[in-house]
Amino acid sequence: QVQLVESGGGLVQPGGSLRLSCVQSGYIFSIGTMGWYRQGPGKERELVATITSDGSTNYADSLKGRFTISRDNAKNTVYLQMNSLKPEDTAVYFCNARIRPSTWGPTNDYWGQGTQVTVSS
C-alpha cells in the first residue's frame, strides 16, 4: 500500500520555526513532484509549495521567503522549513505526491493524513 506520512507539526509561538517531514512508504515504481498544501480553520485547502524530482520549486506568492521546500530522493521524503511563523499559518498541513505505483499502472496523486500546525502565544 502506498502511503505518505507527515510529521513535525505542533504548537509554536509567533515568530518561531517548524520543520515538517513527509516520507513515502510502500512499493512504488516511481515518484514525481511532491508538495505541501494546507487548510486553515474555515478555509479551503491551498498550495504551499511543490518541488520536482530535479529540485525545481514553486511557492505560493504569499509564502515566498518564509517557507522553504526540499526533498531527499534517496529517502522519498519531502520537507517544509517554516520560519517567522504567524497565527495565520495555523492549519493542517498535507503532503502530496505524484506516484506511479507500478510500471503497468497510471500515475496518481496521493495525500498524507495531515499534521497540525498551531501558531499561538
Coordinates of C-alpha atoms in Angstrom, one line a residue:
Q1 CA 0.0 0.0 0.0
V2 CA 1.3 3.4 -1.0
Q3 CA 1.4 5.9 1.9
L4 CA 2.5 9.4 2.7
V5 CA 3.1 10.2 6.4
E6 CA 3.6 13.7 7.7
S7 CA 5.3 14.6 10.9
G8 CA 6.8 17.6 12.7
G9 CA 3.7 19.6 13.4
G10 CA 2.9 21.2 16.8
L11 CA 2.4 24.3 18.7
V12 CA 4.8 27.2 18.2
Q13 CA 4.8 30.9 19.2
P14 CA 4.6 33.7 16.6
G15 CA 8.0 34.2 15.0
G16 CA 9.1 30.7 15.7
S17 CA 10.1 28.0 13.3
L18 CA 9.0 24.5 12.5
R19 CA 10.2 21.8 10.1
L20 CA 7.7 19.3 8.6
S21 CA 8.6 16.0 7.1
C22 CA 6.7 13.7 4.8
V23 CA 8.0 10.2 3.9
Q24 CA 6.6 7.9 1.3
S25 CA 6.4 4.2 2.1
G26 CA 5.2 1.1 0.3
Y27 CA 6.2 -0.2 -3.0
I28 CA 6.2 2.2 -5.9
F29 CA 7.6 2.3 -9.4
S30 CA 8.4 6.0 -9.4
I31 CA 7.6 9.2 -7.6
G32 CA 7.5 12.6 -9.2
T33 CA 6.6 16.1 -8.0
M34 CA 6.0 16.3 -4.2
G35 CA 4.4 19.2 -2.4
W36 CA 2.8 20.7 0.6
Y37 CA -0.7 22.1 1.0
R38 CA -2.6 23.5 4.0
Q39 CA -6.1 24.0 5.2
G40 CA -6.7 26.6 7.9
P41 CA -9.8 26.8 10.0
G42 CA -12.8 27.9 7.9
K43 CA -10.6 28.0 4.7
E44 CA -10.1 25.9 1.6
R45 CA -7.1 23.8 1.0
E46 CA -4.4 25.9 -0.6
L47 CA -1.0 25.3 -2.2
V48 CA 2.1 26.0 -0.1
A49 CA 4.9 24.7 -2.3
T50 CA 5.9 22.0 -4.7
I51 CA 9.2 20.5 -5.8
T52 CA 10.1 18.4 -8.8
S53 CA 12.4 15.4 -8.9
D54 CA 15.2 17.5 -10.0
G55 CA 14.7 20.2 -7.4
S56 CA 12.7 22.8 -9.2
T57 CA 10.4 24.6 -6.7
N58 CA 7.2 26.5 -6.8
Y59 CA 5.8 28.6 -4.0
A60 CA 2.6 30.3 -3.2
D61 CA 3.4 34.0 -3.7
S62 CA 2.3 35.0 -0.2
L63 CA 4.7 32.5 1.4
K64 CA 7.8 33.1 -0.6
G65 CA 10.8 34.0 1.6
R66 CA 9.4 32.4 4.8
F67 CA 8.9 28.8 3.7
T68 CA 11.4 26.5 2.0
I69 CA 10.6 23.2 0.4
S70 CA 13.3 20.5 -0.1
R71 CA 13.4 16.8 -0.8
D72 CA 15.7 13.7 -0.4
N73 CA 15.1 11.5 -3.4
A74 CA 17.0 8.6 -1.8
K75 CA 14.5 8.6 1.0
N76 CA 11.4 9.6 -0.9
T77 CA 11.0 12.3 1.6
V78 CA 9.9 16.0 1.3
Y79 CA 10.5 18.7 3.9
L80 CA 9.0 22.1 4.6
Q81 CA 11.0 24.5 6.7
M82 CA 8.7 27.2 8.1
N83 CA 10.2 30.4 9.6
S84 CA 8.8 33.5 11.0
L85 CA 5.5 31.8 11.7
K86 CA 2.4 33.8 12.0
P87 CA -1.0 33.0 13.6
E88 CA -2.4 33.0 10.0
D89 CA -0.2 30.0 9.3
T90 CA -2.2 27.8 11.7
A91 CA -3.6 25.0 9.6
V92 CA -3.4 21.3 8.9
Y93 CA -0.6 20.7 6.5
F94 CA -0.9 17.9 3.9
C95 CA 1.8 16.2 1.9
N96 CA 1.1 15.4 -1.7
A97 CA 3.0 13.4 -4.3
R98 CA 2.6 12.2 -7.9
I99 CA 3.2 8.5 -7.7
R100 CA 3.2 5.7 -10.3
P101 CA 2.6 2.5 -8.1
S102 CA 3.8 0.1 -10.8
T103 CA 5.2 0.1 -14.3
W104 CA 1.8 -1.3 -15.6
G105 CA -0.4 1.3 -14.0
P106 CA -1.1 5.0 -14.2
T107 CA 0.4 7.9 -12.2
N108 CA -1.9 9.3 -9.5
D109 CA -2.0 11.9 -6.8
Y110 CA -1.5 10.7 -3.2
W111 CA -2.1 12.5 0.0
G112 CA -0.9 12.2 3.6
Q113 CA -3.2 12.3 6.6
G114 CA -2.1 15.8 7.6
T115 CA -0.2 17.3 10.5
Q116 CA -1.5 20.1 12.7
V117 CA 0.5 23.3 12.9
T118 CA -0.7 25.9 15.5
V119 CA 0.9 29.3 15.9
S120 CA -0.2 31.0 19.0
S121 CA 1.1 32.8 22.1

